[in-house]
Amino acid sequence: MHKDLSSGRITVEQTPFIIPDFNVKDLLSAIPAHCHKRSMFRSSLYAFWDFFLLACIYKLATFADTLITPASIPNPYLYCFARFALWSLYGFAAGLVATGVWVVAHECGHQAFSESKTVNNAVGWVLHSALGVPYHSWRITHAKHHASTGHMTQDQVYVPKTRSQLGLPQFQPDQEDLRGSSVTQEVMSELWDAIGDTPIGASWGVATYLLAGWIMYILRNASGQHRYPAFTNHFDPSAAMFSPHHRNQIIVSDVGIALWAAGVITWIYYKGFAEVFCLYLVPYLWVNHWLVMVTFLQHTDPILPHYRAGEFTFPRGALATLDRNLLGECGSFMGWIGACATHGISETHVAHHVASKIPHYHAWEASDALRLRLAQSGIKLEGRPSGWMEMYRVFRECKFVEDEGDIVFYKNARGLAATRPIYLDNTASDSGIEIDKDA
């Protein structure tokens, strides 16, 4: 970033982003054919493994809890701290592993668990309902998200807000370059004051996203498609995001959530809120936390484009995502744990968008093959490791996009964009796209 003293403009050097011009066949041909094979037996083993780990974590925590007694730790403050630390660690570990269960259920929604649609939907309904997720409701909107990733008016989640939606002022071309490469100091100050970007505000925003973002999206379409009516939710069969033929599926999803809620309430009635809070609700909040962190950072970054209808294609949308190493910013060992516990959902996301029926145990190989193909065109879609500091950075750098333009990039609170588009050719095509017929 540098300042031109004669004009008073602040100019930033923008990183070029190559706008992909692949068709679906180009991308799929890069992935080995056997990566598309689905095995119910193998997928089930991963589900059983996740539940086995959860049982081990529970048994280890309860055993350790028997060792923490007033006799072994006479100091009452240390005794309370030891128990708090133990059950906090349990909640973190159980939540991370339970996110792996969520990933298996998510693959059921993509028909990646097995070759049988009936098996996929039955297993997905049970697992997602147990985690408080309306299975079919979310499956339908998630399929639409995959079909229109990065589309300003068709994508379903993490849709950027525009300048007008935030009520930001519009400036003259001699004051502000709409591509976000330069602004005057006057514009920068006015935008900064209007957006109100501060470290405390950004930290609060990240915290609310991670704690309540998933629940708010399901209940009231928070961060979802802006053209839907206010308070659109995933429990209403007549919601704008659904079609009439989805009605029975939404009701089945609602039944699953009703049974889940009844089970949690019954558990609280017989065993008390404290037990349910420690054993289930804290891990449940961690699952929601990891879900929001992973998905937000996969689709939100100043280097990623968003498209309007004039430039959108399915391949471009699929490649408007990032692979990131979950917990990688905490060190390579924690990154390895994060990738294993969550079945690589964060590390293999680009390939998942290219071919969503690929099961997670083949996604690693598919990702490696796809990266080699993209590298031949100079495209690299691997972002920084996921974590709280990365959430904070992205939250501060991604404030709004312009109302005009078929390809837009996020701008920060100063009105500057870190990225600009460049083209290689004009051969992009939607031919061959496979979309979930139920969506």
Short mmCIF file of C-alpha atoms in Angstrom, two decimals:
data_model
loop_
_atom_site.label_atom_id
_atom_site.label_comp_id
_atom_site.label_asym_id
_atom_site.label_seq_id
_atom_site.Cartn_x
_atom_site.Cartn_y
_atom_site.Cartn_z
CA MET A 1 0.00 0.00 0.00
CA HIS A 2 1.36 3.42 -0.89
CA LYS A 3 0.14 7.02 -1.01
CA ASP A 4 0.30 9.33 -4.02
CA LEU A 5 1.10 12.74 -2.50
CA SER A 6 -0.08 14.66 -5.57
CA SER A 7 -3.57 13.14 -5.67
CA GLY A 8 -3.97 12.01 -2.06
CA ARG A 9 -4.97 8.52 -3.24
CA ILE A 10 -4.06 5.35 -1.38
CA THR A 11 -3.16 2.53 -3.78
CA VAL A 12 -2.82 -1.16 -2.97
CA GLU A 13 -1.02 -3.76 -5.06
CA GLN A 14 -3.61 -6.40 -5.90
CA THR A 15 -2.96 -10.11 -6.26
CA PRO A 16 -4.23 -11.49 -9.59
CA PHE A 17 -6.79 -14.30 -9.50
CA ILE A 18 -7.04 -16.41 -12.65
CA ILE A 19 -10.70 -16.75 -13.62
CA PRO A 20 -11.02 -20.47 -14.46
CA ASP A 21 -12.22 -21.45 -17.92
CA PHE A 22 -12.66 -25.19 -17.52
CA ASN A 23 -15.69 -27.25 -18.36
CA VAL A 24 -16.92 -30.03 -16.10
CA LYS A 25 -15.24 -32.72 -18.19
CA ASP A 26 -11.87 -30.98 -17.82
CA LEU A 27 -12.11 -31.16 -14.03
CA LEU A 28 -13.57 -34.65 -13.72
CA SER A 29 -11.03 -36.14 -16.12
CA ALA A 30 -8.26 -35.11 -13.73
CA ILE A 31 -9.67 -37.32 -10.95
CA PRO A 32 -8.94 -41.09 -11.03
CA ALA A 33 -12.11 -43.06 -11.81
CA HIS A 34 -11.90 -45.26 -8.71
CA CYS A 35 -12.21 -42.16 -6.48
CA HIS A 36 -15.90 -42.04 -7.39
CA LYS A 37 -16.59 -45.51 -5.98
CA ARG A 38 -18.71 -45.58 -2.81
CA SER A 39 -18.68 -48.40 -0.27
CA MET A 40 -21.34 -48.70 2.42
CA PHE A 41 -19.11 -51.08 4.38
CA ARG A 42 -16.12 -48.74 4.35
CA SER A 43 -18.22 -45.66 5.10
CA SER A 44 -19.85 -47.51 8.00
CA LEU A 45 -16.46 -48.37 9.45
CA TYR A 46 -15.65 -44.66 9.70
CA ALA A 47 -18.98 -44.01 11.43
CA PHE A 48 -18.35 -46.84 13.92
CA TRP A 49 -14.81 -45.57 14.47
CA ASP A 50 -16.11 -42.12 15.35
CA PHE A 51 -18.54 -43.54 17.89
CA PHE A 52 -15.81 -45.77 19.31
CA LEU A 53 -13.58 -42.71 19.81
CA LEU A 54 -16.44 -40.85 21.48
CA ALA A 55 -16.93 -43.80 23.86
CA CYS A 56 -13.21 -43.85 24.65
CA ILE A 57 -13.15 -40.10 25.31
CA TYR A 58 -16.14 -40.46 27.65
CA LYS A 59 -14.66 -43.42 29.55
CA LEU A 60 -11.30 -41.69 29.89
CA ALA A 61 -12.94 -38.51 31.19
CA THR A 62 -15.14 -40.32 33.71
CA PHE A 63 -12.18 -42.39 34.93
CA ALA A 64 -10.03 -39.27 35.34
CA ASP A 65 -12.89 -37.60 37.18
CA THR A 66 -12.83 -40.34 39.84
CA LEU A 67 -9.19 -39.46 40.52
CA ILE A 68 -10.00 -35.80 41.13
CA THR A 69 -11.31 -35.78 44.70
CA PRO A 70 -11.06 -33.38 47.64
CA ALA A 71 -8.69 -35.91 49.20
CA SER A 72 -6.33 -35.96 46.23
CA ILE A 73 -6.55 -32.17 45.72
CA PRO A 74 -7.22 -30.56 49.12
CA ASN A 75 -7.14 -26.99 47.81
CA PRO A 76 -10.76 -26.24 46.84
CA TYR A 77 -9.75 -23.79 44.11
CA LEU A 78 -7.36 -26.25 42.48
CA TYR A 79 -9.96 -29.00 42.83
CA CYS A 80 -12.60 -26.93 40.98
CA PHE A 81 -10.08 -25.86 38.35
CA ALA A 82 -8.96 -29.47 37.75
CA ARG A 83 -12.53 -30.65 37.18
CA PHE A 84 -13.30 -27.67 34.98
CA ALA A 85 -10.17 -28.30 32.91
CA LEU A 86 -10.95 -32.02 32.57
CA TRP A 87 -14.51 -31.55 31.34
CA SER A 88 -13.52 -28.64 29.13
CA LEU A 89 -10.96 -30.90 27.46
CA TYR A 90 -13.62 -33.60 27.14
CA GLY A 91 -16.01 -31.14 25.46
CA PHE A 92 -13.32 -30.02 23.01
CA ALA A 93 -12.23 -33.57 22.11
CA ALA A 94 -15.77 -34.98 21.89
CA GLY A 95 -16.90 -32.02 19.80
CA LEU A 96 -14.03 -32.46 17.34
CA VAL A 97 -14.74 -36.18 16.90
CA ALA A 98 -18.49 -35.59 16.71
CA THR A 99 -17.77 -33.21 13.84
CA GLY A 100 -16.50 -36.32 12.06
CA VAL A 101 -19.94 -37.88 12.63
CA TRP A 102 -21.44 -34.73 11.12
CA VAL A 103 -19.19 -35.16 8.08
CA VAL A 104 -20.38 -38.76 7.57
CA ALA A 105 -24.01 -37.56 7.75
CA HIS A 106 -23.15 -34.74 5.31
CA GLU A 107 -21.82 -37.33 2.87
CA CYS A 108 -25.13 -39.18 3.15
CA GLY A 109 -26.81 -35.99 1.95
CA HIS A 110 -24.52 -36.03 -1.08
CA GLN A 111 -25.25 -39.74 -1.71
CA ALA A 112 -21.57 -40.44 -1.05
CA PHE A 113 -22.06 -42.89 1.84
CA SER A 114 -23.23 -45.80 -0.31
CA GLU A 115 -24.69 -46.68 -3.70
CA SER A 116 -28.18 -46.86 -2.18
CA LYS A 117 -30.19 -43.67 -1.91
CA THR A 118 -32.44 -45.29 0.70
CA VAL A 119 -29.47 -46.22 2.90
CA ASN A 120 -27.92 -42.79 2.45
CA ASN A 121 -31.06 -40.94 3.48
CA ALA A 122 -31.85 -43.27 6.39
CA VAL A 123 -28.35 -43.06 7.88
CA GLY A 124 -28.12 -39.34 7.18
CA TRP A 125 -31.48 -38.65 8.83
CA VAL A 126 -30.49 -40.55 12.00
CA LEU A 127 -27.01 -39.03 12.32
CA HIS A 128 -27.95 -35.47 11.45
CA SER A 129 -31.06 -35.52 13.63
CA ALA A 130 -28.89 -36.71 16.54
CA LEU A 131 -26.78 -33.58 16.02
CA GLY A 132 -29.72 -31.22 15.80
CA VAL A 133 -29.61 -30.86 12.01
CA PRO A 134 -32.82 -31.04 9.91
CA TYR A 135 -31.48 -33.59 7.44
CA HIS A 136 -33.52 -33.15 4.24
CA SER A 137 -34.02 -29.42 4.76
CA TRP A 138 -30.31 -28.81 4.96
CA ARG A 139 -29.55 -31.40 2.24
CA ILE A 140 -31.77 -29.54 -0.22
CA THR A 141 -30.31 -26.09 0.38
CA HIS A 142 -26.80 -27.53 0.50
CA ALA A 143 -27.30 -29.11 -2.92
CA LYS A 144 -28.37 -25.69 -4.22
CA HIS A 145 -25.24 -24.22 -2.68
CA HIS A 146 -23.09 -26.74 -4.55
CA ALA A 147 -24.87 -26.01 -7.83
CA SER A 148 -24.39 -22.24 -7.44
CA THR A 149 -21.33 -21.75 -5.26
CA GLY A 150 -20.16 -18.15 -5.32
CA HIS A 151 -23.24 -16.95 -7.25
CA MET A 152 -24.44 -13.64 -5.83
CA THR A 153 -28.15 -14.36 -6.29
CA GLN A 154 -28.31 -18.17 -6.28
CA ASP A 155 -25.84 -19.34 -3.63
CA GLN A 156 -27.41 -20.26 -0.28
CA VAL A 157 -24.83 -19.36 2.35
CA TYR A 158 -22.01 -16.89 3.04
CA VAL A 159 -23.38 -14.56 0.41
CA PRO A 160 -21.50 -11.23 0.59
CA LYS A 161 -23.36 -8.06 1.42
CA THR A 162 -23.15 -5.32 -1.17
CA ARG A 163 -22.35 -1.65 -0.74
CA SER A 164 -26.04 -0.68 -1.00
CA GLN A 165 -27.19 -3.41 1.41
CA LEU A 166 -24.85 -1.96 4.04
CA GLY A 167 -25.99 1.57 3.24
CA LEU A 168 -22.49 2.71 2.30
CA PRO A 169 -22.05 5.88 0.28
CA GLN A 170 -21.14 5.81 -3.41
CA PHE A 171 -18.22 7.96 -4.53
CA GLN A 172 -17.06 9.49 -7.79
CA PRO A 173 -14.49 7.70 -10.01
CA ASP A 174 -11.86 10.33 -9.18
CA GLN A 175 -12.31 9.46 -5.50
CA GLU A 176 -12.58 5.69 -5.64
CA ASP A 177 -11.69 2.97 -8.12
CA LEU A 178 -14.58 0.51 -8.04
CA ARG A 179 -12.13 -2.34 -8.61
CA GLY A 180 -10.78 -1.48 -5.17
CA SER A 181 -7.21 -0.73 -6.19
CA SER A 182 -7.16 2.86 -4.92
CA VAL A 183 -9.20 5.34 -2.86
CA THR A 184 -8.66 8.82 -1.52
CA GLN A 185 -8.02 9.34 2.17
CA GLU A 186 -11.40 11.06 2.46
CA VAL A 187 -13.18 7.97 1.07
CA MET A 188 -11.14 5.68 3.27
CA SER A 189 -12.06 7.61 6.41
CA GLU A 190 -15.75 7.79 5.52
CA LEU A 191 -16.00 4.07 4.78
CA TRP A 192 -14.05 3.22 7.92
CA ASP A 193 -16.44 5.29 10.04
CA ALA A 194 -19.52 3.80 8.33
CA ILE A 195 -18.44 0.18 8.68
CA GLY A 196 -17.02 0.61 12.16
CA ASP A 197 -14.19 -1.88 11.90
CA THR A 198 -12.31 -2.29 15.18
CA PRO A 199 -10.40 -5.19 16.76
CA ILE A 200 -13.04 -5.52 19.48
CA GLY A 201 -15.87 -5.41 16.95
CA ALA A 202 -14.20 -8.00 14.74
CA SER A 203 -13.51 -10.27 17.72
CA TRP A 204 -17.15 -10.01 18.79
CA GLY A 205 -18.30 -10.74 15.26
CA VAL A 206 -16.12 -13.85 15.06
CA ALA A 207 -17.34 -15.03 18.47
CA THR A 208 -21.01 -14.66 17.54
CA TYR A 209 -20.41 -16.44 14.22
CA LEU A 210 -18.74 -19.39 15.91
CA LEU A 211 -21.17 -19.66 18.82
CA ALA A 212 -24.50 -19.01 17.12
CA GLY A 213 -23.88 -18.81 13.37
CA TRP A 214 -25.14 -22.28 12.49
CA ILE A 215 -28.27 -22.01 14.64
CA MET A 216 -29.07 -18.55 13.24
CA TYR A 217 -28.64 -19.79 9.67
CA ILE A 218 -31.07 -22.67 10.25
CA LEU A 219 -33.57 -20.51 12.17
CA ARG A 220 -33.48 -17.24 10.22
CA ASN A 221 -31.22 -17.60 7.17
CA ALA A 222 -28.41 -15.51 8.72
CA SER A 223 -25.63 -14.97 6.13
CA GLY A 224 -27.81 -16.78 3.59
CA GLN A 225 -29.32 -15.68 0.27
CA HIS A 226 -30.42 -12.05 0.61
CA ARG A 227 -33.33 -12.28 -1.84
CA TYR A 228 -35.24 -14.61 0.50
CA PRO A 229 -37.86 -13.00 2.79
CA ALA A 230 -36.78 -12.05 6.29
CA PHE A 231 -36.66 -14.90 8.82
CA THR A 232 -36.75 -17.62 6.17
CA ASN A 233 -35.96 -20.84 8.00
CA HIS A 234 -35.24 -24.52 7.39
CA PHE A 235 -38.27 -25.81 9.31
CA ASP A 236 -41.04 -24.25 7.22
CA PRO A 237 -42.15 -26.54 4.34
CA SER A 238 -43.42 -23.47 2.46
CA ALA A 239 -40.18 -21.49 2.83
CA ALA A 240 -38.90 -19.76 -0.31
CA MET A 241 -35.85 -22.00 -0.47
CA PHE A 242 -37.99 -25.12 -0.99
CA SER A 243 -40.26 -26.32 -3.80
CA PRO A 244 -43.74 -27.80 -3.24
CA HIS A 245 -42.48 -31.37 -3.84
CA HIS A 246 -40.08 -30.95 -0.90
CA ARG A 247 -42.91 -30.61 1.63
CA ASN A 248 -42.95 -34.19 2.95
CA GLN A 249 -39.15 -34.25 3.21
CA ILE A 250 -39.16 -31.07 5.30
CA ILE A 251 -41.79 -32.57 7.60
CA VAL A 252 -39.67 -35.73 8.02
CA SER A 253 -36.72 -33.49 8.91
CA ASP A 254 -38.83 -31.60 11.45
CA VAL A 255 -39.92 -34.90 13.02
CA GLY A 256 -36.25 -35.82 13.44
CA ILE A 257 -35.56 -32.52 15.22
CA ALA A 258 -38.63 -32.94 17.42
CA LEU A 259 -37.42 -36.40 18.49
CA TRP A 260 -33.93 -35.00 19.12
CA ALA A 261 -35.30 -32.17 21.28
CA ALA A 262 -37.55 -34.59 23.17
CA GLY A 263 -34.58 -36.85 23.84
CA VAL A 264 -32.44 -34.00 25.19
CA ILE A 265 -35.28 -32.69 27.38
CA THR A 266 -36.03 -36.18 28.74
CA TRP A 267 -32.34 -36.68 29.53
CA ILE A 268 -32.31 -33.35 31.41
CA TYR A 269 -35.47 -34.32 33.31
CA TYR A 270 -34.06 -37.61 34.57
CA LYS A 271 -30.35 -36.79 34.91
CA GLY A 272 -30.24 -33.05 35.41
CA PHE A 273 -29.07 -30.17 33.28
CA ALA A 274 -25.47 -30.30 34.55
CA GLU A 275 -24.88 -33.81 33.19
CA VAL A 276 -26.46 -33.06 29.82
CA PHE A 277 -24.58 -29.79 29.55
CA CYS A 278 -21.19 -31.41 30.19
CA LEU A 279 -21.68 -34.62 28.23
CA TYR A 280 -23.70 -33.39 25.25
CA LEU A 281 -24.41 -29.66 24.99
CA VAL A 282 -20.80 -28.50 25.23
CA PRO A 283 -19.64 -30.97 22.52
CA TYR A 284 -22.73 -29.93 20.50
CA LEU A 285 -21.63 -26.29 20.64
CA TRP A 286 -18.13 -27.33 19.58
CA VAL A 287 -19.56 -29.20 16.58
CA ASN A 288 -21.43 -26.06 15.53
CA HIS A 289 -18.27 -24.05 16.10
CA TRP A 290 -16.13 -26.29 13.86
CA LEU A 291 -18.87 -26.43 11.23
CA VAL A 292 -19.04 -22.64 10.97
CA MET A 293 -15.27 -22.18 11.05
CA VAL A 294 -14.67 -24.76 8.34
CA THR A 295 -17.42 -23.62 5.98
CA PHE A 296 -16.89 -19.89 6.51
CA LEU A 297 -13.18 -20.10 5.71
CA GLN A 298 -13.75 -22.40 2.75
CA HIS A 299 -15.96 -19.80 1.06
CA THR A 300 -14.81 -16.47 2.45
CA ASP A 301 -11.45 -14.87 1.74
CA PRO A 302 -10.28 -11.69 0.00
CA ILE A 303 -8.68 -13.84 -2.73
CA LEU A 304 -11.96 -15.57 -3.73
CA PRO A 305 -14.27 -14.19 -6.43
CA HIS A 306 -18.05 -14.02 -6.40
CA TYR A 307 -19.98 -14.10 -9.65
CA ARG A 308 -23.15 -12.69 -11.08
CA ALA A 309 -25.09 -14.44 -13.83
CA GLY A 310 -23.09 -12.99 -16.69
CA GLU A 311 -19.85 -14.74 -15.65
CA PHE A 312 -21.00 -17.67 -13.52
CA THR A 313 -20.45 -21.27 -14.55
CA PHE A 314 -20.52 -24.41 -12.43
CA PRO A 315 -16.73 -24.97 -12.74
CA ARG A 316 -16.04 -21.38 -11.73
CA GLY A 317 -18.28 -21.75 -8.70
CA ALA A 318 -16.67 -25.04 -7.69
CA LEU A 319 -13.25 -23.37 -7.91
CA ALA A 320 -14.35 -20.34 -5.89
CA THR A 321 -13.49 -22.28 -2.72
CA LEU A 322 -10.37 -23.04 -0.71
CA ASP A 323 -8.73 -26.07 0.87
CA ARG A 324 -7.45 -25.29 4.36
CA ASN A 325 -5.83 -27.35 7.09
CA LEU A 326 -8.12 -27.33 10.13
CA LEU A 327 -6.17 -26.40 13.30
CA GLY A 328 -3.02 -26.12 11.19
CA GLU A 329 -2.22 -22.71 12.63
CA CYS A 330 -1.79 -24.46 16.00
CA GLY A 331 1.04 -26.63 14.63
CA SER A 332 1.48 -29.60 12.32
CA PHE A 333 0.44 -32.14 14.97
CA MET A 334 -2.83 -30.34 15.73
CA GLY A 335 -3.37 -29.94 12.00
CA TRP A 336 -3.00 -33.70 11.60
CA ILE A 337 -5.49 -34.31 14.43
CA GLY A 338 -7.96 -31.84 12.93
CA ALA A 339 -7.73 -33.45 9.48
CA CYS A 340 -8.14 -37.00 10.83
CA ALA A 341 -10.94 -36.24 13.28
CA THR A 342 -13.04 -34.42 10.68
CA HIS A 343 -12.21 -36.76 7.76
CA GLY A 344 -10.47 -34.06 5.74
CA ILE A 345 -13.62 -32.00 5.22
CA SER A 346 -11.59 -28.80 5.33
CA GLU A 347 -8.52 -30.06 3.49
CA THR A 348 -10.27 -31.54 0.43
CA HIS A 349 -13.07 -29.07 -0.13
CA VAL A 350 -12.29 -27.99 -3.69
CA ALA A 351 -12.47 -31.58 -4.97
CA HIS A 352 -15.67 -32.02 -2.97
CA HIS A 353 -17.23 -29.14 -4.90
CA VAL A 354 -16.06 -30.53 -8.22
CA ALA A 355 -17.54 -33.98 -7.52
CA SER A 356 -19.59 -34.11 -4.32
CA LYS A 357 -20.33 -37.86 -4.50
CA ILE A 358 -16.67 -38.72 -3.87
CA PRO A 359 -16.46 -40.21 -0.34
CA HIS A 360 -14.00 -38.62 2.05
CA TYR A 361 -11.62 -41.60 2.02
CA HIS A 362 -11.02 -41.04 -1.70
CA ALA A 363 -11.10 -37.25 -1.49
CA TRP A 364 -7.41 -37.00 -0.55
CA GLU A 365 -6.28 -38.71 -3.73
CA ALA A 366 -8.84 -36.80 -5.79
CA SER A 367 -7.59 -33.53 -4.32
CA ASP A 368 -3.97 -34.30 -5.14
CA ALA A 369 -4.89 -35.14 -8.75
CA LEU A 370 -7.07 -32.06 -9.14
CA ARG A 371 -4.38 -29.77 -7.74
CA LEU A 372 -1.93 -31.03 -10.34
CA ARG A 373 -4.41 -30.26 -13.10
CA LEU A 374 -5.15 -26.78 -11.76
CA ALA A 375 -1.46 -26.03 -11.30
CA GLN A 376 -0.96 -26.47 -15.04
CA SER A 377 -3.11 -23.35 -15.48
CA GLY A 378 -1.42 -21.49 -12.63
CA ILE A 379 -4.34 -21.96 -10.23
CA LYS A 380 -3.71 -22.73 -6.58
CA LEU A 381 -6.68 -22.94 -4.22
CA GLU A 382 -5.02 -23.70 -0.89
CA GLY A 383 -5.66 -21.08 1.77
CA ARG A 384 -3.98 -20.40 5.07
CA PRO A 385 -4.62 -22.91 7.88
CA SER A 386 -8.01 -22.62 9.61
CA GLY A 387 -8.18 -21.28 13.12
CA TRP A 388 -9.36 -18.41 15.27
CA MET A 389 -6.68 -15.99 14.08
CA GLU A 390 -7.54 -16.74 10.45
CA MET A 391 -11.24 -16.18 11.21
CA TYR A 392 -10.30 -12.80 12.70
CA ARG A 393 -8.15 -11.84 9.68
CA VAL A 394 -10.79 -12.81 7.13
CA PHE A 395 -13.58 -11.18 9.11
CA ARG A 396 -11.70 -7.88 9.01
CA GLU A 397 -10.68 -8.11 5.35
CA CYS A 398 -14.06 -9.18 3.93
CA LYS A 399 -16.62 -6.43 4.49
CA PHE A 400 -18.60 -5.89 1.28
CA VAL A 401 -18.66 -6.22 -2.49
CA GLU A 402 -19.83 -3.81 -5.15
CA ASP A 403 -23.37 -3.72 -6.52
CA GLU A 404 -21.97 -3.62 -10.05
CA GLY A 405 -19.78 -6.05 -11.93
CA ASP A 406 -20.14 -9.69 -12.94
CA ILE A 407 -17.00 -10.69 -11.00
CA VAL A 408 -16.53 -9.05 -7.61
CA PHE A 409 -14.04 -9.45 -4.77
CA TYR A 410 -14.40 -8.51 -1.14
CA LYS A 411 -13.27 -5.08 -0.03
CA ASN A 412 -12.09 -4.18 3.46
CA ALA A 413 -13.31 -1.33 5.66
CA ARG A 414 -11.07 1.08 3.76
CA GLY A 415 -12.70 0.22 0.43
CA LEU A 416 -9.66 -1.64 -0.90
CA ALA A 417 -9.74 -5.08 -2.54
CA ALA A 418 -6.77 -7.41 -2.23
CA THR A 419 -7.45 -9.24 -5.49
CA ARG A 420 -8.24 -8.52 -9.14
CA PRO A 421 -9.42 -10.93 -11.87
CA ILE A 422 -7.38 -11.94 -14.90
CA TYR A 423 -8.53 -14.10 -17.82
CA LEU A 424 -6.76 -16.82 -19.76
CA ASP A 425 -9.43 -17.55 -22.36
CA ASN A 426 -13.20 -17.73 -22.79
CA THR A 427 -14.04 -21.43 -22.98
CA ALA A 428 -15.86 -22.02 -19.71
CA SER A 429 -18.99 -24.12 -20.01
CA ASP A 430 -21.66 -25.61 -17.80
CA SER A 431 -22.01 -28.69 -20.02
CA GLY A 432 -22.10 -31.94 -18.10
CA ILE A 433 -23.12 -30.53 -14.72
CA GLU A 434 -24.76 -33.04 -12.43
CA ILE A 435 -27.25 -31.52 -10.03
CA ASP A 436 -29.19 -33.31 -7.29
CA LYS A 437 -32.64 -33.85 -8.85
CA ASP A 438 -34.26 -33.54 -5.42
CA ALA A 439 -32.94 -30.02 -4.96
#
